[in-house]
Structures are given as structure tokens and as C-alpha cells.
CSV table of C-alpha atoms in Angstrom, one decimal:
chain,number,residue,atom,x,y,z
A,124,MET,CA,-41.2,27.4,-73.1
A,125,THR,CA,-39.0,29.5,-75.4
A,126,GLU,CA,-36.1,31.3,-74.0
A,127,ARG,CA,-36.0,35.0,-74.7
A,128,SER,CA,-32.9,36.2,-76.6
A,129,GLN,CA,-30.6,38.7,-75.0
A,130,LYS,CA,-31.5,41.2,-77.7
A,131,GLU,CA,-35.2,40.8,-77.0
A,132,ILE,CA,-34.6,41.4,-73.2
A,133,TRP,CA,-32.6,44.5,-73.9
A,134,ARG,CA,-35.4,45.8,-76.1
A,135,LEU,CA,-38.1,45.0,-73.6
A,136,SER,CA,-36.4,46.1,-70.4
A,137,PRO,CA,-36.8,49.9,-70.7
A,138,TRP,CA,-40.6,49.5,-71.3
A,139,LEU,CA,-40.9,47.1,-68.4
A,140,THR,CA,-39.0,49.5,-66.2
A,141,LEU,CA,-41.3,52.3,-67.1
A,142,ILE,CA,-44.4,50.2,-66.4
A,143,LEU,CA,-43.1,49.0,-63.0
A,144,LEU,CA,-42.0,52.5,-62.1
A,145,MET,CA,-45.4,53.9,-63.0
A,146,ALA,CA,-47.1,51.1,-61.0
A,147,ASN,CA,-45.0,51.9,-57.9
A,148,PHE,CA,-45.7,55.6,-58.3
A,149,VAL,CA,-49.5,55.0,-58.5
A,150,LEU,CA,-49.1,52.9,-55.3
A,151,MET,CA,-47.2,55.7,-53.6
A,152,ALA,CA,-49.7,58.3,-54.6
A,153,TRP,CA,-52.6,56.2,-53.4
A,154,ASP,CA,-50.8,55.6,-50.1
A,155,ALA,CA,-49.9,59.3,-49.6
A,156,ARG,CA,-53.5,60.5,-49.9
A,157,THR,CA,-54.3,62.4,-46.7
A,158,GLU,CA,-58.0,62.0,-47.0
A,159,SER,CA,-58.0,58.3,-46.2
A,160,ASN,CA,-57.4,57.4,-42.6
A,161,GLN,CA,-57.0,53.7,-43.3
A,162,ARG,CA,-54.5,52.6,-46.0
A,163,VAL,CA,-56.3,49.7,-47.6
A,164,LEU,CA,-53.4,48.4,-49.7
A,165,ARG,CA,-51.0,48.5,-46.8
A,166,VAL,CA,-53.5,46.5,-44.7
A,167,TRP,CA,-53.5,43.7,-47.2
A,168,ALA,CA,-49.8,43.8,-47.7
A,169,GLN,CA,-49.3,43.7,-43.9
A,170,THR,CA,-51.8,40.9,-43.4
A,171,VAL,CA,-49.9,38.7,-45.8
A,172,ALA,CA,-46.5,39.8,-44.5
A,173,VAL,CA,-47.3,39.1,-40.8
A,174,PHE,CA,-47.7,35.4,-41.4
A,175,PHE,CA,-44.0,35.2,-42.4
A,176,GLN,CA,-42.8,37.9,-40.0
A,177,SER,CA,-44.2,36.6,-36.8
A,178,PRO,CA,-42.4,33.2,-36.8
A,179,VAL,CA,-39.1,34.9,-37.9
A,180,ASN,CA,-39.4,37.5,-35.2
A,181,PHE,CA,-40.3,34.9,-32.6
A,182,LEU,CA,-37.2,32.8,-33.5
A,183,VAL,CA,-34.9,35.9,-33.5
A,184,THR,CA,-36.3,37.2,-30.2
A,185,THR,CA,-36.0,33.8,-28.5
A,186,VAL,CA,-32.3,33.4,-29.6
A,187,THR,CA,-31.5,37.0,-28.7
A,188,GLU,CA,-33.2,36.8,-25.3
A,189,TYR,CA,-31.4,33.5,-24.5
A,190,PHE,CA,-28.0,35.1,-24.9
A,191,GLN,CA,-29.1,38.3,-23.2
A,192,SER,CA,-30.4,36.4,-20.2
A,193,TYR,CA,-27.1,34.7,-19.9
A,194,VAL,CA,-25.2,38.0,-19.9
A,195,GLU,CA,-27.7,39.6,-17.5
A,196,LEU,CA,-27.4,36.7,-15.0
A,197,ARG,CA,-23.9,37.8,-14.2
A,198,GLY,CA,-25.0,41.2,-12.8
A,199,ALA,CA,-28.2,39.8,-11.2
A,200,ALA,CA,-26.9,39.9,-7.5
A,201,SER,CA,-26.0,43.6,-7.5
A,202,GLU,CA,-29.2,44.5,-9.4
A,203,ASN,CA,-31.2,42.6,-6.8
A,204,GLU,CA,-29.8,44.7,-4.0
A,205,ARG,CA,-30.5,47.9,-6.0
A,206,LEU,CA,-34.0,46.8,-6.7
A,207,LYS,CA,-34.7,46.1,-3.1
A,208,GLN,CA,-33.6,49.6,-2.2
A,209,ARG,CA,-35.8,50.9,-5.1
A,210,ILE,CA,-38.9,49.0,-3.6
A,211,HIS,CA,-38.5,50.8,-0.3
A,212,GLU,CA,-38.3,54.2,-2.1
A,213,LEU,CA,-41.3,53.4,-4.2
A,214,GLU,CA,-43.3,52.3,-1.2
A,215,ILE,CA,-42.8,55.7,0.4
A,216,LYS,CA,-43.8,57.4,-2.9
A,217,LEU,CA,-46.9,55.1,-3.2
A,218,GLN,CA,-48.1,56.2,0.2
A,219,ASN,CA,-47.7,59.9,-0.8
A,220,ALA,CA,-49.5,59.2,-4.1
A,221,GLU,CA,-52.4,57.5,-2.3
A,222,GLN,CA,-52.7,60.6,-0.1
A,223,LEU,CA,-52.7,62.8,-3.2
A,224,ALA,CA,-55.2,60.6,-5.0
A,225,ALA,CA,-57.6,60.8,-2.1
A,226,GLU,CA,-57.2,64.6,-2.0
A,227,ASN,CA,-57.7,64.8,-5.8
A,228,GLU,CA,-60.8,62.7,-5.6
A,229,ARG,CA,-62.2,64.9,-2.9
A,230,LEU,CA,-61.4,68.1,-4.9
A,231,ARG,CA,-62.9,66.6,-8.1
A,232,SER,CA,-66.1,65.7,-6.3
A,233,LEU,CA,-66.2,69.3,-5.0
A,234,LEU,CA,-65.8,70.7,-8.4
A,235,GLY,CA,-68.3,68.3,-9.9
A,236,LEU,CA,-65.8,67.1,-12.6
A,237,LYS,CA,-66.2,63.9,-14.4
A,238,GLU,CA,-63.4,61.6,-15.3
A,239,SER,CA,-62.5,62.3,-18.9
A,240,TYR,CA,-61.3,58.8,-19.8
A,241,LYS,CA,-62.9,55.6,-18.7
A,242,GLY,CA,-61.8,53.4,-21.7
A,243,THR,CA,-60.7,49.9,-22.0
A,244,VAL,CA,-57.1,49.0,-22.1
A,245,LEU,CA,-55.9,46.3,-24.5
A,246,MET,CA,-52.5,44.7,-23.8
A,247,ALA,CA,-50.3,44.0,-26.8
A,248,SER,CA,-46.8,42.8,-27.7
A,249,VAL,CA,-44.5,44.3,-30.3
A,250,ILE,CA,-43.9,41.7,-32.9
A,251,GLY,CA,-41.9,43.7,-35.4
A,252,ARG,CA,-40.1,46.9,-36.1
A,253,ASP,CA,-39.7,49.1,-39.1
A,254,PRO,CA,-37.3,47.3,-41.5
A,255,SER,CA,-35.7,50.6,-42.6
A,256,LYS,CA,-33.9,53.3,-40.6
A,257,TRP,CA,-36.0,56.0,-42.2
A,258,PHE,CA,-39.1,55.5,-40.1
A,259,GLY,CA,-39.8,54.5,-36.5
A,260,SER,CA,-42.9,52.4,-36.5
A,261,VAL,CA,-43.6,49.1,-34.8
A,262,ILE,CA,-46.1,46.3,-35.4
A,263,ILE,CA,-48.2,45.0,-32.6
A,264,ASN,CA,-50.1,41.8,-32.3
A,265,ARG,CA,-53.6,43.4,-32.0
A,266,GLY,CA,-55.8,44.3,-34.9
A,267,SER,CA,-59.3,45.2,-35.9
A,268,LEU,CA,-60.6,41.8,-34.6
A,269,ASP,CA,-59.6,43.0,-31.1
A,270,GLY,CA,-61.3,46.4,-31.6
A,271,VAL,CA,-58.2,48.5,-32.5
A,272,LYS,CA,-58.9,51.5,-34.7
A,273,VAL,CA,-56.8,54.1,-36.5
A,274,ASN,CA,-55.5,56.9,-34.3
A,275,MET,CA,-55.9,55.0,-31.0
A,276,PRO,CA,-53.2,55.9,-28.5
A,277,VAL,CA,-50.6,53.4,-27.5
A,278,ILE,CA,-48.9,53.7,-24.1
A,279,THR,CA,-46.4,51.8,-21.9
A,280,THR,CA,-45.4,52.0,-18.3
A,281,GLY,CA,-43.2,55.0,-18.9
A,282,GLY,CA,-45.7,57.1,-20.9
A,283,VAL,CA,-47.1,57.6,-24.4
A,284,VAL,CA,-45.5,55.4,-27.2
A,285,GLY,CA,-47.5,56.7,-30.2
A,286,ARG,CA,-50.7,56.2,-32.1
A,287,VAL,CA,-52.1,53.5,-34.4
A,288,ILE,CA,-51.7,54.4,-38.1
A,289,THR,CA,-52.8,51.2,-39.9
A,290,VAL,CA,-55.0,48.4,-38.7
A,291,ALA,CA,-55.0,44.9,-40.2
A,292,PRO,CA,-57.3,42.1,-38.9
A,293,LEU,CA,-54.6,40.6,-36.7
A,294,THR,CA,-52.0,43.3,-36.4
A,295,SER,CA,-51.6,47.1,-36.2
A,296,GLN,CA,-48.9,49.5,-37.1
A,297,VAL,CA,-48.0,52.1,-34.5
A,298,MET,CA,-46.2,55.3,-35.4
A,299,LEU,CA,-43.8,56.2,-32.5
A,300,LEU,CA,-43.9,59.7,-30.9
A,301,THR,CA,-40.4,60.5,-32.1
A,302,ASP,CA,-41.2,59.7,-35.7
A,303,GLU,CA,-41.1,62.7,-37.9
A,304,LYS,CA,-44.5,62.1,-39.3
A,305,SER,CA,-46.2,62.0,-35.8
A,306,GLY,CA,-46.4,65.8,-35.8
A,307,ALA,CA,-47.8,66.1,-39.4
A,308,GLY,CA,-50.3,63.3,-39.3
A,309,GLY,CA,-51.8,64.1,-35.9
A,310,ALA,CA,-50.2,67.0,-34.0
A,311,ILE,CA,-49.8,66.2,-30.3
A,312,ILE,CA,-50.9,69.1,-28.2
A,313,GLY,CA,-48.9,68.9,-25.0
A,314,GLU,CA,-49.3,70.6,-21.7
A,315,LEU,CA,-46.5,71.7,-19.4
A,316,GLY,CA,-46.7,70.2,-15.9
A,317,ASN,CA,-46.2,73.4,-13.9
A,318,SER,CA,-47.6,76.2,-15.9
A,319,THR,CA,-50.2,74.2,-18.0
A,320,ALA,CA,-49.1,76.2,-21.0
A,321,LEU,CA,-49.9,74.4,-24.3
A,322,GLY,CA,-47.6,73.6,-27.2
A,323,VAL,CA,-47.4,71.4,-30.3
A,324,LEU,CA,-45.1,68.4,-30.1
A,325,ARG,CA,-43.4,66.8,-33.1
A,326,GLY,CA,-40.7,64.2,-33.7
A,327,THR,CA,-37.2,65.3,-34.6
A,328,GLY,CA,-36.3,62.1,-36.4
A,329,LYS,CA,-33.9,61.2,-33.5
A,330,LYS,CA,-35.1,58.3,-31.5
A,331,ASP,CA,-35.1,60.0,-28.1
A,332,LEU,CA,-36.1,63.6,-28.7
A,333,LEU,CA,-39.3,65.6,-29.3
A,334,GLU,CA,-39.6,69.2,-30.2
A,335,MET,CA,-42.3,71.3,-28.5
A,336,ARG,CA,-43.2,74.5,-30.3
A,337,TYR,CA,-45.6,77.5,-29.8
A,338,VAL,CA,-45.2,77.7,-26.1
A,339,PRO,CA,-45.4,81.5,-25.4
A,340,GLY,CA,-42.0,83.0,-24.6
A,341,THR,CA,-43.4,84.7,-21.5
A,342,VAL,CA,-44.2,81.4,-19.8
A,343,GLU,CA,-41.6,80.2,-17.2
A,344,VAL,CA,-40.2,76.8,-18.2
A,345,GLU,CA,-37.6,74.7,-16.5
A,346,THR,CA,-35.6,71.7,-17.5
A,347,GLY,CA,-36.8,68.5,-15.9
A,348,GLU,CA,-40.4,69.7,-16.0
A,349,SER,CA,-42.9,67.0,-17.1
A,350,VAL,CA,-45.1,67.3,-20.3
A,351,TYR,CA,-48.5,65.7,-20.5
A,352,THR,CA,-51.1,65.2,-23.2
A,353,SER,CA,-53.8,67.9,-23.1
A,354,GLY,CA,-56.6,66.0,-24.8
A,355,GLN,CA,-57.1,68.8,-27.3
A,356,ASP,CA,-55.6,67.0,-30.3
A,357,GLY,CA,-58.5,64.6,-30.5
A,358,ILE,CA,-56.1,61.6,-30.4
A,359,TYR,CA,-54.7,61.3,-26.9
A,360,PRO,CA,-56.8,61.6,-23.7
A,361,ALA,CA,-55.6,64.2,-21.3
A,362,GLY,CA,-53.1,63.5,-18.5
A,363,LEU,CA,-50.8,61.0,-20.1
A,364,LYS,CA,-47.2,61.6,-19.5
A,365,ILE,CA,-45.2,62.3,-22.7
A,366,GLY,CA,-41.8,63.1,-21.3
A,367,GLU,CA,-39.5,65.5,-19.5
A,368,ILE,CA,-37.9,68.8,-20.8
A,369,VAL,CA,-34.2,68.4,-21.4
A,370,GLU,CA,-33.3,71.6,-23.3
A,371,ILE,CA,-34.9,75.0,-23.8
A,372,LYS,CA,-34.2,77.6,-26.4
A,373,LYS,CA,-35.7,80.6,-24.6
A,374,GLY,CA,-38.1,82.8,-26.4
A,375,SER,CA,-39.2,86.4,-25.7
A,376,THR,CA,-42.4,88.3,-25.5
A,377,THR,CA,-42.7,88.1,-29.3
A,378,THR,CA,-41.1,84.7,-30.0
A,379,PRO,CA,-42.1,81.4,-28.5
A,380,HIS,CA,-39.9,78.9,-26.7
A,381,VAL,CA,-38.4,75.9,-28.5
A,382,ILE,CA,-38.4,73.1,-26.0
A,383,TYR,CA,-36.8,69.7,-26.4
A,384,VAL,CA,-38.6,66.8,-24.6
A,385,LYS,CA,-37.2,63.4,-23.9
A,386,PRO,CA,-40.0,60.8,-23.9
A,387,THR,CA,-40.3,58.9,-20.7
A,388,ALA,CA,-41.3,55.7,-22.5
A,389,ASP,CA,-38.3,53.7,-23.7
A,390,LEU,CA,-39.2,53.7,-27.4
A,391,SER,CA,-36.1,52.0,-28.7
A,392,SER,CA,-36.7,48.7,-26.9
A,393,VAL,CA,-40.4,48.7,-26.1
A,394,LYS,CA,-41.8,45.2,-26.0
A,395,GLU,CA,-45.1,45.3,-24.2
A,396,VAL,CA,-47.6,48.1,-24.8
A,397,ALA,CA,-51.2,48.9,-24.0
A,398,VAL,CA,-53.7,50.2,-26.6
A,399,LEU,CA,-56.2,52.6,-25.2
A,400,LEU,CA,-59.5,51.8,-26.9
A,401,TYR,CA,-60.1,55.5,-27.0
A,402,GLU,CA,-61.6,57.4,-29.8
A,403,GLY,CA,-61.0,61.1,-29.5
A,404,GLN,CA,-63.4,63.7,-30.8
A,405,LYS,CA,-62.9,64.0,-34.5
A,406,VAL,CA,-62.7,67.6,-35.7
A,407,GLU,CA,-64.8,67.7,-38.9
A,408,ARG,CA,-63.2,69.9,-41.6
A,409,ASP,CA,-65.5,72.3,-43.2
A,410,ASP,CA,-63.8,73.6,-46.3
A,411,LYS,CA,-66.8,75.6,-47.4
A,412,ILE,CA,-66.7,79.1,-46.0
A,413,LYS,CA,-70.0,80.0,-44.7
A,414,ARG,CA,-70.9,83.6,-45.4
B,296,MET,CA,-32.2,26.2,-61.0
B,297,GLU,CA,-30.4,29.6,-60.8
B,298,GLN,CA,-33.8,31.3,-60.8
B,299,VAL,CA,-35.1,29.3,-57.9
B,300,ARG,CA,-31.9,29.9,-55.9
B,301,LEU,CA,-32.1,33.6,-56.5
B,302,PHE,CA,-35.8,33.7,-55.4
B,303,ILE,CA,-34.9,31.8,-52.2
B,304,ALA,CA,-32.0,34.2,-51.6
B,305,LEU,CA,-34.4,37.2,-52.0
B,306,THR,CA,-37.0,35.7,-49.7
B,307,LEU,CA,-34.4,35.1,-47.0
B,308,SER,CA,-33.1,38.6,-47.4
B,309,ILE,CA,-36.6,40.1,-47.0
B,310,LEU,CA,-37.2,37.9,-43.9
B,311,LEU,CA,-33.9,39.0,-42.5
B,312,GLN,CA,-34.6,42.7,-43.2
B,313,TRP,CA,-38.0,42.4,-41.3
B,314,ALA,CA,-36.3,40.9,-38.3
B,315,VAL,CA,-33.0,42.7,-38.3
B,316,ARG,CA,-34.0,45.6,-36.0
B,317,SER,CA,-35.0,43.1,-33.3
B,318,ILE,CA,-31.5,41.6,-33.4
B,319,ALA,CA,-29.5,44.8,-33.4
B,320,GLU,CA,-30.5,48.4,-34.2
B,321,PRO,CA,-27.4,49.4,-36.3
B,322,LEU,CA,-27.9,46.4,-38.6
B,323,ALA,CA,-31.0,48.1,-40.0
B,324,TYR,CA,-28.7,50.4,-42.0
B,325,ILE,CA,-28.0,47.4,-44.3
B,326,ASP,CA,-30.4,46.9,-47.2
B,327,PHE,CA,-30.1,43.1,-47.7
B,328,PRO,CA,-32.8,42.9,-50.5
B,329,LEU,CA,-31.0,45.7,-52.4
B,330,ILE,CA,-27.8,43.6,-52.5
B,331,VAL,CA,-29.6,40.6,-53.8
B,332,VAL,CA,-31.5,42.5,-56.5
B,333,VAL,CA,-28.3,44.2,-57.7
B,334,TYR,CA,-26.7,40.8,-57.8
B,335,ALA,CA,-29.6,39.5,-59.8
B,336,ALA,CA,-29.2,42.5,-62.2
B,337,LEU,CA,-25.6,41.6,-62.8
B,338,GLN,CA,-26.5,38.1,-63.9
B,339,GLY,CA,-27.7,39.5,-67.2
B,340,ASN,CA,-31.5,38.8,-67.0
B,341,THR,CA,-32.9,42.3,-66.7
B,342,ILE,CA,-36.6,41.3,-66.8
B,343,ARG,CA,-36.2,38.8,-63.9
B,344,ALA,CA,-34.2,41.3,-61.9
B,345,LEU,CA,-36.8,44.1,-62.4
B,346,PHE,CA,-39.6,41.9,-61.1
B,347,LEU,CA,-37.5,40.8,-58.1
B,348,ALA,CA,-36.7,44.4,-57.3
B,349,THR,CA,-40.4,45.4,-57.3
B,350,ILE,CA,-41.4,42.4,-55.2
B,351,ALA,CA,-38.6,43.1,-52.7
B,352,GLY,CA,-39.4,46.8,-52.5
B,353,ILE,CA,-43.1,46.4,-51.8
B,354,SER,CA,-42.4,43.6,-49.2
B,355,ILE,CA,-40.2,46.0,-47.3
B,356,ASP,CA,-42.7,48.9,-47.7
B,357,ALA,CA,-45.5,46.7,-46.3
B,358,LEU,CA,-44.0,46.8,-42.8
B,359,SER,CA,-42.4,50.2,-43.0
B,360,GLY,CA,-43.7,53.5,-42.0
B,361,GLY,CA,-42.9,54.9,-45.4
B,362,LEU,CA,-45.0,55.1,-48.5
B,363,LEU,CA,-46.1,51.8,-50.0
B,364,GLY,CA,-44.2,51.6,-53.3
B,365,ALA,CA,-41.4,54.0,-52.5
B,366,ASN,CA,-38.9,51.2,-52.0
B,367,GLY,CA,-40.2,49.4,-55.0
B,368,PHE,CA,-39.8,52.5,-57.1
B,369,SER,CA,-36.2,53.2,-56.0
B,370,LYS,CA,-35.1,49.5,-56.2
B,371,THR,CA,-36.6,49.1,-59.7
B,372,LEU,CA,-34.8,52.2,-60.9
B,373,VAL,CA,-31.5,51.1,-59.4
B,374,VAL,CA,-31.8,47.6,-60.8
B,375,TYR,CA,-32.4,49.0,-64.3
B,376,LEU,CA,-29.3,51.2,-64.0
B,377,ALA,CA,-27.3,48.2,-62.7
B,378,SER,CA,-28.3,46.0,-65.7
B,379,GLU,CA,-27.6,48.8,-68.2
B,380,ILE,CA,-24.1,49.2,-66.7
B,381,ALA,CA,-23.6,45.5,-66.6
B,382,ARG,CA,-24.5,45.4,-70.3
B,383,ARG,CA,-21.8,47.9,-71.2
B,384,VAL,CA,-19.0,47.2,-68.7
B,385,TYR,CA,-17.3,44.0,-67.8
B,386,MET,CA,-18.5,43.4,-64.2
B,387,GLU,CA,-17.1,40.1,-63.2
B,388,ASN,CA,-14.5,41.7,-61.0
B,389,LEU,CA,-15.4,42.1,-57.3
B,390,LEU,CA,-13.9,45.5,-56.8
B,391,LEU,CA,-16.0,46.9,-59.7
B,392,ARG,CA,-19.1,45.3,-58.3
B,393,VAL,CA,-18.6,46.8,-54.9
B,394,LEU,CA,-18.0,50.2,-56.4
B,395,LEU,CA,-21.2,49.8,-58.4
B,396,LEU,CA,-23.1,48.7,-55.3
B,397,ALA,CA,-21.9,51.7,-53.3
B,398,SER,CA,-23.0,54.1,-56.1
B,399,LEU,CA,-26.4,52.4,-56.4
B,400,SER,CA,-27.0,52.4,-52.6
B,401,LEU,CA,-26.3,56.2,-52.7
B,402,ILE,CA,-28.8,56.7,-55.6
B,403,HIS,CA,-31.3,54.4,-53.9
B,404,GLY,CA,-31.1,56.5,-50.7
B,405,PHE,CA,-31.6,59.8,-52.5
B,406,VAL,CA,-34.4,58.5,-54.7
B,407,TYR,CA,-36.2,57.1,-51.7
B,408,TYR,CA,-35.9,60.4,-49.8
B,409,GLY,CA,-36.8,62.4,-53.0
B,410,VAL,CA,-40.1,60.5,-53.7
B,411,HIS,CA,-41.2,60.9,-50.1
B,412,ARG,CA,-40.6,64.7,-50.3
B,413,LEU,CA,-42.2,64.9,-53.7
B,414,LEU,CA,-45.4,63.4,-52.3
B,415,GLY,CA,-45.4,65.8,-49.3
B,416,GLN,CA,-44.1,63.4,-46.6
B,417,THR,CA,-42.1,64.7,-43.7
B,418,MET,CA,-38.7,63.0,-43.4
B,419,THR,CA,-35.8,63.3,-41.0
B,420,ASP,CA,-33.7,66.5,-41.4
B,421,ASP,CA,-30.5,64.5,-40.9
B,422,PHE,CA,-31.0,62.5,-44.1
B,423,LEU,CA,-27.5,63.0,-45.4
B,424,SER,CA,-25.8,61.2,-42.5
B,425,LEU,CA,-28.5,58.5,-42.8
B,426,ILE,CA,-27.8,58.0,-46.5
B,427,PHE,CA,-24.0,57.9,-45.7
B,428,TYR,CA,-24.3,55.2,-43.1
B,429,TYR,CA,-26.8,53.3,-45.2
B,430,THR,CA,-24.4,53.3,-48.2
B,431,LEU,CA,-21.4,52.3,-46.1
B,432,ALA,CA,-23.2,49.5,-44.3
B,433,THR,CA,-24.8,48.1,-47.5
B,434,THR,CA,-21.5,48.2,-49.4
B,435,ILE,CA,-19.6,46.4,-46.6
B,436,ALA,CA,-22.3,43.8,-46.3
B,437,GLY,CA,-22.4,43.5,-50.1
B,438,VAL,CA,-18.8,42.5,-50.3
B,439,PHE,CA,-19.5,39.4,-48.2
B,440,LEU,CA,-22.9,38.7,-49.7
B,441,PHE,CA,-21.7,38.8,-53.3
B,442,ILE,CA,-19.1,36.1,-52.5
B,443,ILE,CA,-21.7,34.0,-50.7
B,444,LEU,CA,-24.3,34.5,-53.5
B,445,ASP,CA,-21.7,33.6,-56.1
B,446,THR,CA,-20.8,30.4,-54.2
B,447,LEU,CA,-24.4,29.4,-53.6
B,448,ILE,CA,-26.1,30.4,-56.8
B,449,LEU,CA,-23.6,30.1,-59.6
B,450,GLU,CA,-21.4,27.2,-58.5
B,451,GLY,CA,-23.8,25.4,-56.1
B,452,LEU,CA,-21.9,22.5,-54.6
B,453,SER,CA,-19.6,22.0,-57.7
B,454,GLY,CA,-16.8,24.3,-56.5
B,455,VAL,CA,-15.8,27.7,-55.5
B,456,LYS,CA,-15.4,30.5,-58.0
B,457,LYS,CA,-12.0,32.0,-58.4
B,458,TYR,CA,-12.4,35.7,-58.0
B,459,GLU,CA,-10.9,38.2,-60.4
B,460,PHE,CA,-10.0,41.0,-58.1
B,461,PHE,CA,-8.5,43.0,-61.0
B,462,SER,CA,-10.0,43.1,-64.4
B,463,ILE,CA,-8.6,41.0,-67.1
B,464,ARG,CA,-6.8,42.8,-69.8
B,465,ARG,CA,-8.7,42.3,-73.0
B,466,GLN,CA,-6.7,41.2,-75.9
B,467,PRO,CA,-7.7,42.6,-79.3
B,468,ARG,CA,-8.0,40.2,-82.2
B,469,ARG,CA,-5.0,40.4,-84.5
B,470,ARG,CA,-6.1,41.3,-87.9
B,471,ASN,CA,-5.0,39.3,-90.8
B,472,PRO,CA,-2.3,41.3,-92.6
B,473,ILE,CA,-3.1,39.7,-96.0
B,474,ARG,CA,-6.7,40.7,-95.7
B,475,LEU,CA,-5.7,44.2,-94.7
B,476,GLY,CA,-3.4,44.3,-97.7
B,477,ARG,CA,-6.2,43.2,-100.0
B,478,ARG,CA,-8.4,46.0,-98.8
B,479,LEU,CA,-5.7,48.5,-99.5
């Protein structure tokens, strides 16, 4: 094989740069298309990458957890006491909740309402996180072979985590609630716990804050109030807890409130999640104006 | 052999980048593949460095929430700039290399942000501080990684390279006075 001379490399490099830049740009343009729900190229790239990523992540997690468990062992006795006390508190709350559930059931049957969501829940583990700081997605170990589809909601014990944006055969990519793109790709329509007023939630780019807009300024809102999914966005079923209000920029009769919501799910260290095999009603866009 | 070592270093850096957020969140500010591809560009073989940059970029994009190809685009551009500068400026000195890496990280950050905005993607409003931390972290990590890469790739086990922390003063060739005289 003949070695290329330095002069030849210098002559070729601008052209090669141009070709590679064009190729990357075409990839980006393809990926940015809003019409396609499933990003085909990304699925293939992810399928290949996951074979390398999974063992690396397993190794890293094992080593990290080993050291973490050693550190945590030192505070285990005091935590044990605290947890015992918490169990007692929760037992009381559980009894109250059971009473409320029974009452709710009775009222539902009276009103003749049907349960809106009776879907299957699929447990999954987080096997990877976004390699860059720009975005906040996670990779889970469930894919199309398990029945996962694009836009299915992902939850954890605390509340909503996000929605599935890419599905590979063995893995899926989940866009976290707090990610900036969550609002643009699939606006979350939230419902305030007390007043049932609706608003649109979007990420702020900060890992622990959401912004809720378009809540009428006349509605009474308090900090600490819970925000739930309304089921009107066609992605999340109604009644899932999103978070709690931490800050309010009060509106008026003509301007809406700007509300900041802290997600109840611990998004920065989420490890185990559940995928709701729920397919919301798709709103078909009809661009043709019928006259 | 140098080519194989560079490829191994790049593979390791990509694997590290994929797993880095599981180890510690702040480490995600460091762009390990960028350091390796800039290093590859400084070795003189632009074509090899360009291909490595594209491969590294697309590998990172595959598992990222950003656009597929955005990292490849910005890394390819940055590597081309690095090799063009290395062609014109003597870059064997560590301080110059670090300065170059800092500037290229900054450009990479802005290009990455810019192409996303160009294609209508919503990004964080606080992108300036993100780019600042990204540049700072990548530059600091680059200082150590450049030394490690020099030791592993160029010298292998034969010995450790003596660093030139300050550039060598170039001595111009003395012209032959007789020939000068003849010309006159």
C-alpha cells in the first residue's frame, strides 16, 4: 500500500471535510424531521451501541455501588430508626387511603364512570444516560420486542419520568420530563390538584424544574399544590402525579400565571422505571382546510 | 502501530463517555472523544483524524437526545481547524496545545448549539454557562490526557517524552556571505 504524501493529504483534506460535513448535515436533517415518529437511523445506531454500552455500564455501576454501599453502611443504624418511624406514619396514611379508595369506588359506581386506564405495566432498568450535558435522556433495557412503542409514558414510584422517544429491538430511549424538548415534542397538559385548572408543562433545561404555562391568572394557586397529568395530551393517561408547585409568578385577569413545578420523581438518579404500555389517542392533523 | 493505538484510545474514550454520567454527573462536562480527535489532528494525518472525528461524533449522538450527526458535524469541523493550525504553527509545546484545545472546545460548543437551533430544536436557555463549564472541564482533562496519549501512543514503552513547555526559539539559517556578494 502506498503512503500518501503530505502534500496530497493537504490537497485532499478540504474536500474530505466538506463531504463529511455534508454527510453529517444530511443525517441531522433526516433526524430532525418532525413527521417521522420513529428515528430509523438512530434505532440502528443505538442497537449497535448498546452491545458495548451495557457491559461498560454494568461494570461501572457495580464498582460505584460497591463503594457507595460501604459509605452508606456507616449511617445504616440511624437510617433504620428513621425508617421504622416512617413505616408507622405510612401505615396510618395507608389506612386513610384505603378509606378514600373505597369512597372513591363507591362514588365512581354511582356516577357510572369507567376507569380510564387499565394498561399493562412493564418494569425496566436504566442502563445508560445521555453522554452529553446538553440533553437529559436515559436508555432503558426494554425495546420493541417487549412491546414498547414511541410516546409510551414512563413512570417511577415518585411520579412521571418522561416518554419513550426511540425504540430499538432491545432498548428504548426515554426523554425526561425536565428536558427542554419534552414540551416541544409532546406538550404535557397538566392539571392542578385543587382547582383542576389546566396548563402546558415544559422543561426548563434544569434537571429539577418544570415550567407550567397558560394557567388562567384568575385561578387560585398555592405553592406545594400537586400537579397531575390530565390525559388530554394524548401521551400520558390522566391522574399520574407530575410534581409539586415550588414557585408562582402571579398573573392577572389578562395574563396567565407562570408556575414552576418540581417533579416528584427523582430524575437525576432514577434506576428502576415502569413503562406504561399505553397508547394515547392520536390527534390526526388535517392540514387541508375544509370549506 | 500508531494508527491502531489511536483507534483503541478513541474507542476507550467513547466507552468512557457513554458511562461517565453513571459514575458522576459533573464528569459529563468533559468531552473525552474531542480530546482524542484533536490529538489525532495534531499528529499530522488530517484524513485519519477527520474520519475518527466523524466516527466519534456519531457514536456519541447515537445514545444522546440530540440530533444524530450534530456531534459528528462539529467534531469534523473542529478537527479540520486543528489540523490546519497544526500545519502552520509549531504545536509540539503543551501550553500551545492546551490553548488550542480550549479554543476548539469553545467552537465545538457553539457549533453544536448552533446546528440544533438551525434545525429548529429547542435547547437550554442557559447554554452560555454550559459551554463555559464544558470548555473548562475539557481543557483541564485535556492537559492530562495529552500527556497520557503522548506517552502511550508516540513513545509506547520505549521511554517518556520530554515536554517542551515553552516553544523552541527557531534559529534562521545563516546565509553564505560569498553567495550574497555574488548576487550583488
